[in-house]
mmCIF file of C-alpha atoms in Angstrom:
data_model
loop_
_atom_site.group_PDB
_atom_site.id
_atom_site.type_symbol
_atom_site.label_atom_id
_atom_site.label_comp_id
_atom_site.label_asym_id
_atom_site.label_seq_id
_atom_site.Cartn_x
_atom_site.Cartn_y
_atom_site.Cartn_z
ATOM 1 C CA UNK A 139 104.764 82.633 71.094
ATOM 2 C CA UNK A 140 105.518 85.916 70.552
ATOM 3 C CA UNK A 141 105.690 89.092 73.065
ATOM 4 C CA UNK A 142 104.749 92.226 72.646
ATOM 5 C CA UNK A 143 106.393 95.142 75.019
ATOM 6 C CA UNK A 144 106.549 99.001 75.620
ATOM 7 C CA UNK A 145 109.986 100.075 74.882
ATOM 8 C CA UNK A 146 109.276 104.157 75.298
ATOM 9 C CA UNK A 147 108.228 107.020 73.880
ATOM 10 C CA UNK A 148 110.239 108.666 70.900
ATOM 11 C CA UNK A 149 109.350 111.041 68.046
ATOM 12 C CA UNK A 150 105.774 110.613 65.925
ATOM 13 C CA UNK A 151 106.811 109.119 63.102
ATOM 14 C CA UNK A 152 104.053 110.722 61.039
ATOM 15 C CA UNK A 153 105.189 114.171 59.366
ATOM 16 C CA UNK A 154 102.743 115.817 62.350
ATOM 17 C CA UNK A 155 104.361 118.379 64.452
ATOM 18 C CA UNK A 156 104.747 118.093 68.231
ATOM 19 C CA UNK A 157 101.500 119.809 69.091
ATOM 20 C CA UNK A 158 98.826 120.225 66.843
ATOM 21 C CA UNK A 159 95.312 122.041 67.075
ATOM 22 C CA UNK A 160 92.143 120.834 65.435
ATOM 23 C CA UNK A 161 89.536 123.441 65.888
ATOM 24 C CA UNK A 162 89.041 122.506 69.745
ATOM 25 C CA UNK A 163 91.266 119.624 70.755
ATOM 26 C CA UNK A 164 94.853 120.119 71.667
ATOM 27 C CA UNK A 165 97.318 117.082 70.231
ATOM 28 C CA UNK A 166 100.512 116.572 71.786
ATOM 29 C CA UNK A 167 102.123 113.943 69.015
ATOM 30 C CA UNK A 168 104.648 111.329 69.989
ATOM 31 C CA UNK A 169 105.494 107.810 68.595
ATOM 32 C CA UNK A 170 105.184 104.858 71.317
ATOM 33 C CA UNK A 171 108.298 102.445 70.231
ATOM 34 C CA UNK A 172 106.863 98.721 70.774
ATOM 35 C CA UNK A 173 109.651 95.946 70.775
ATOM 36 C CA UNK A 174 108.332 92.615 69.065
ATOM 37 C CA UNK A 175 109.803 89.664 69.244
ATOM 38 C CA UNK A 176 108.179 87.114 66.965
ATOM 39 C CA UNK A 177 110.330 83.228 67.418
ATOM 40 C CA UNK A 178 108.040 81.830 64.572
ATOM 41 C CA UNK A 179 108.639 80.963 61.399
ATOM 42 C CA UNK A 180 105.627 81.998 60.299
ATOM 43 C CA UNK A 181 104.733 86.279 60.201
ATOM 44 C CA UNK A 182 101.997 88.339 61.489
ATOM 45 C CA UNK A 183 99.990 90.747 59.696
ATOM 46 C CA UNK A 184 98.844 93.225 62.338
ATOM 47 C CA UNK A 185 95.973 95.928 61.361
ATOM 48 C CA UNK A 186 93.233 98.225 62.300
ATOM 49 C CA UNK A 187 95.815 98.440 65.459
ATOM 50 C CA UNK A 188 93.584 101.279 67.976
ATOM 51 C CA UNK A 189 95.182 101.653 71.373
ATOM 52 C CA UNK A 190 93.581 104.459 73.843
ATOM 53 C CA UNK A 191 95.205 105.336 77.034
ATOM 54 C CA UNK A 192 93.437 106.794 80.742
ATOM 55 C CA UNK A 193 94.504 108.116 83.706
ATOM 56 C CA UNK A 194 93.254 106.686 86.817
ATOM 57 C CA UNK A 195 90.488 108.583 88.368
ATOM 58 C CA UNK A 196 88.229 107.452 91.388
ATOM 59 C CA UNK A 197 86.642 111.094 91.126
ATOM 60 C CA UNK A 198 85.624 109.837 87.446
ATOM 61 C CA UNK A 199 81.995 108.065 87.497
ATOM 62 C CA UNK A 200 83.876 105.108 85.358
ATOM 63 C CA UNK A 201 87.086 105.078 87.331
ATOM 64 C CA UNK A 202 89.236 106.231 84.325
ATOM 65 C CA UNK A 203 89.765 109.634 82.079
ATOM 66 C CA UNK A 204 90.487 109.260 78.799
ATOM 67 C CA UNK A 205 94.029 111.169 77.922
ATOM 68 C CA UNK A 206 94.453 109.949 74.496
ATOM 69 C CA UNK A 207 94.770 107.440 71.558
ATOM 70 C CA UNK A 208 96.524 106.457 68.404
ATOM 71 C CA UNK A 209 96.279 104.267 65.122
ATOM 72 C CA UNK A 210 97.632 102.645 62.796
ATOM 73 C CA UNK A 211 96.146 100.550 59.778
ATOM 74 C CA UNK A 212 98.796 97.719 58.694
ATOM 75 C CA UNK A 213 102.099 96.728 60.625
ATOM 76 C CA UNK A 214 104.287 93.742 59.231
ATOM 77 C CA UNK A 215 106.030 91.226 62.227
ATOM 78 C CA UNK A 216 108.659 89.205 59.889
ATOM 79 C CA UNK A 217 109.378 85.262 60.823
ATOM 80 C CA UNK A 218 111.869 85.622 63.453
ATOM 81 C CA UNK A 219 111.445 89.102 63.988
ATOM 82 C CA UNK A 220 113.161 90.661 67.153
ATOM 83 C CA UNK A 221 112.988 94.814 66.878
ATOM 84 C CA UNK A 222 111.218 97.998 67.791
ATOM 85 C CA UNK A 223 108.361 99.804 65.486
ATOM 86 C CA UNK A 224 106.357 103.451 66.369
ATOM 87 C CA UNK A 225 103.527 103.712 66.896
ATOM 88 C CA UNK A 226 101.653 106.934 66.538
ATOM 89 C CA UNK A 227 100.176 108.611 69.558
ATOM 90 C CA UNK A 228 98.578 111.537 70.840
ATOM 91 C CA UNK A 229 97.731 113.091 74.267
ATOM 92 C CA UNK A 230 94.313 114.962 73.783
ATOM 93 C CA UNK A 231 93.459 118.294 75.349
ATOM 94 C CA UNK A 232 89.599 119.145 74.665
ATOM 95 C CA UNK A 233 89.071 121.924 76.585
ATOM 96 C CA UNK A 234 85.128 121.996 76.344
ATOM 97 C CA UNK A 235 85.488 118.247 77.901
ATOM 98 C CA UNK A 236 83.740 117.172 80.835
ATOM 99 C CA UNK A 237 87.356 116.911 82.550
ATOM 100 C CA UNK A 238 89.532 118.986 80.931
ATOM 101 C CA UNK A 239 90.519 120.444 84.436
ATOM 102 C CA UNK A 240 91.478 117.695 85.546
ATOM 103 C CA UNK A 241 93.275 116.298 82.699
ATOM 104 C CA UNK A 242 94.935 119.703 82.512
ATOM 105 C CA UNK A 243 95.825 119.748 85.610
ATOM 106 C CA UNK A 244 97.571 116.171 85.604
ATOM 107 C CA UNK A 245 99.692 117.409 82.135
ATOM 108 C CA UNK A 246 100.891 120.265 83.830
ATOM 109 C CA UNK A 247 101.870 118.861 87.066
ATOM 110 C CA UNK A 248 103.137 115.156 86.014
ATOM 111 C CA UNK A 249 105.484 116.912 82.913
ATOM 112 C CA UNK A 250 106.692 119.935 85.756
ATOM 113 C CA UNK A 251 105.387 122.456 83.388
ATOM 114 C CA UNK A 252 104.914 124.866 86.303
ATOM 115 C CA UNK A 253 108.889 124.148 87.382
ATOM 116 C CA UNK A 254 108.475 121.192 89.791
ATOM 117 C CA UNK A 255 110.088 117.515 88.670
ATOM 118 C CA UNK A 256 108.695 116.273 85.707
ATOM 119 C CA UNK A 257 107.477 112.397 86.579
ATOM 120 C CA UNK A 258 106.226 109.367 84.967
ATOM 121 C CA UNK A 259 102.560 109.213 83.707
ATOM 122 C CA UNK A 260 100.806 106.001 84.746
ATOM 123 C CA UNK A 261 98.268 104.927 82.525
ATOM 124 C CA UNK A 262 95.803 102.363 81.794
ATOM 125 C CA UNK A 263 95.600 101.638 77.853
ATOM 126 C CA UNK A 264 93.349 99.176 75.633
ATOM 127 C CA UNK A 265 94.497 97.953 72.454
ATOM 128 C CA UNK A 266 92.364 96.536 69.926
ATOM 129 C CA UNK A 267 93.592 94.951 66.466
ATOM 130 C CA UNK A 268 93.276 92.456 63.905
ATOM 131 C CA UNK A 269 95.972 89.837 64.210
ATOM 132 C CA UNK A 270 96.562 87.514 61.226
ATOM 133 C CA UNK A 271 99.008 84.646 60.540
ATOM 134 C CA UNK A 272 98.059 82.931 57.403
ATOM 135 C CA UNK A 273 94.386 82.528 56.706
ATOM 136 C CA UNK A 274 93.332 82.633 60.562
ATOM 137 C CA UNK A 275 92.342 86.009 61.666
ATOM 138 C CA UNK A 276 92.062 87.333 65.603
ATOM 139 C CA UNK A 277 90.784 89.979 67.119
ATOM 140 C CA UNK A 278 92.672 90.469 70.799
ATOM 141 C CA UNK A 279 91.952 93.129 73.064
ATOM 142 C CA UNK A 280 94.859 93.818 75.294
ATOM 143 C CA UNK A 281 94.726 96.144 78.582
ATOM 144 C CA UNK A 282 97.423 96.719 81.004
ATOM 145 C CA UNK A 283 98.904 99.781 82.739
ATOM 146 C CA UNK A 284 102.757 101.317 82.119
ATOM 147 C CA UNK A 285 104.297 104.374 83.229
ATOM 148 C CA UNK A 286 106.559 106.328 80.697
ATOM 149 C CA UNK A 287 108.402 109.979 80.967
ATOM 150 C CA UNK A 288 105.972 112.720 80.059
ATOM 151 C CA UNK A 289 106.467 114.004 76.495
ATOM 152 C CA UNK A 290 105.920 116.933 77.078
ATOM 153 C CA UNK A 291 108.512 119.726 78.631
ATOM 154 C CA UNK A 292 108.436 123.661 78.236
ATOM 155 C CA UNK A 293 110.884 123.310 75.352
ATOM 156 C CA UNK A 294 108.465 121.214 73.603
ATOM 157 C CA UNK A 295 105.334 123.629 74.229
ATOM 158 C CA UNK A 296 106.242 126.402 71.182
ATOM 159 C CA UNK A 297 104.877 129.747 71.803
ATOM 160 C CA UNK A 298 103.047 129.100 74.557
ATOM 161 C CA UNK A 299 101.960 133.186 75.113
ATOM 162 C CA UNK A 300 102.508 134.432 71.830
ATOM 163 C CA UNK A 301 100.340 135.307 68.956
ATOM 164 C CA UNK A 302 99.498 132.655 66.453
ATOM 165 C CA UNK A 303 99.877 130.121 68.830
ATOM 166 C CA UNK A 304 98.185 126.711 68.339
ATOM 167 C CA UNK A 305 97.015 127.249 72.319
ATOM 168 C CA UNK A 306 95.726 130.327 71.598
ATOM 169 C CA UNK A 307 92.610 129.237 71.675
ATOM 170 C CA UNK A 308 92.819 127.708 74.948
ATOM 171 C CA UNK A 309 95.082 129.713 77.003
ATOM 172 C CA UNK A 310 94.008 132.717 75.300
#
């Protein structure tokens, strides 16, 4: 059978840059490595892969914010497969969002953008896909929770005050 796990968070491995702006919602980019290992002798064709991650919130009416999600349309598990692959991801900033606050709020202080320690984000995520091995086709929907290091630090966050600035629309 094989296993899927988190492995980390690395680089996007799309040509996006770090932080992004798309007329009002804020992208933080970052690749999620996933280690595969796949005993069989027999590959998977994985696609329409959508994973979405939240932050725990009992203040939230459903228990859950939504921080961010990713895709990715085809990934390839050889026979016998043991090895990492990114996957793209984003943390979303809307700042006309019910919570942005609050989402805000969690960035700043879980990453130590104001100078504290930067700590782990815990998050809930749901993955859907289309698994396929031969002619049979699934259609899983996997939820857990991990914690990872925040991508973001002040180093990553270009230009936060300046002029031209993709937050310049937020932060003013």
């Amino acid at each position: 059978m094989p296993t899927i796990d988190f492995a980390g968070v690395t680089s996007s491995p799309t040509n996006q840059s770090e932080v992004s702006y798309n007329g009002h919602v804020l992208n933080f980019n970052f690749g999620l490595l996933i280690h595969i290992n796949n005993p069989n002798v027999l590959g998977i064709d994985l696609s329409q892969i959508n994973a979405t991650a939240y932050y725990p919130d009992n203040t939230s009416p459903s228990g859950k914010l939504k921080l961010g999600e990713g895709y990715q349309d085809y990934h390839r598990v050889p026979p016998h497969e043991n090895g990492n692959f990114t996957f793209p991801f984003a943390l979303q900033y809307d700042p006309f969002g019910a919570s942005h606050t609050t989402i805000l709020n969690i960035l700043v202080d879980k990453c130590g953008l104001t100078g504290g320690q930067p700590q782990d984000l815990t998050v809930d995520y749901t993955i859907n896909l289309v698994a396929k091995v031969l002619f049979v086709k699934v259609h899983p929907s996997i939820s857990s929770s991990t914690s990872f290091k925040c991508p973001l630090t002040e180093a990553g966050l270009p230009n936060l005050g300046g002029s031209g600035s993709p937050l310049d629309g937020i932060f003013g």
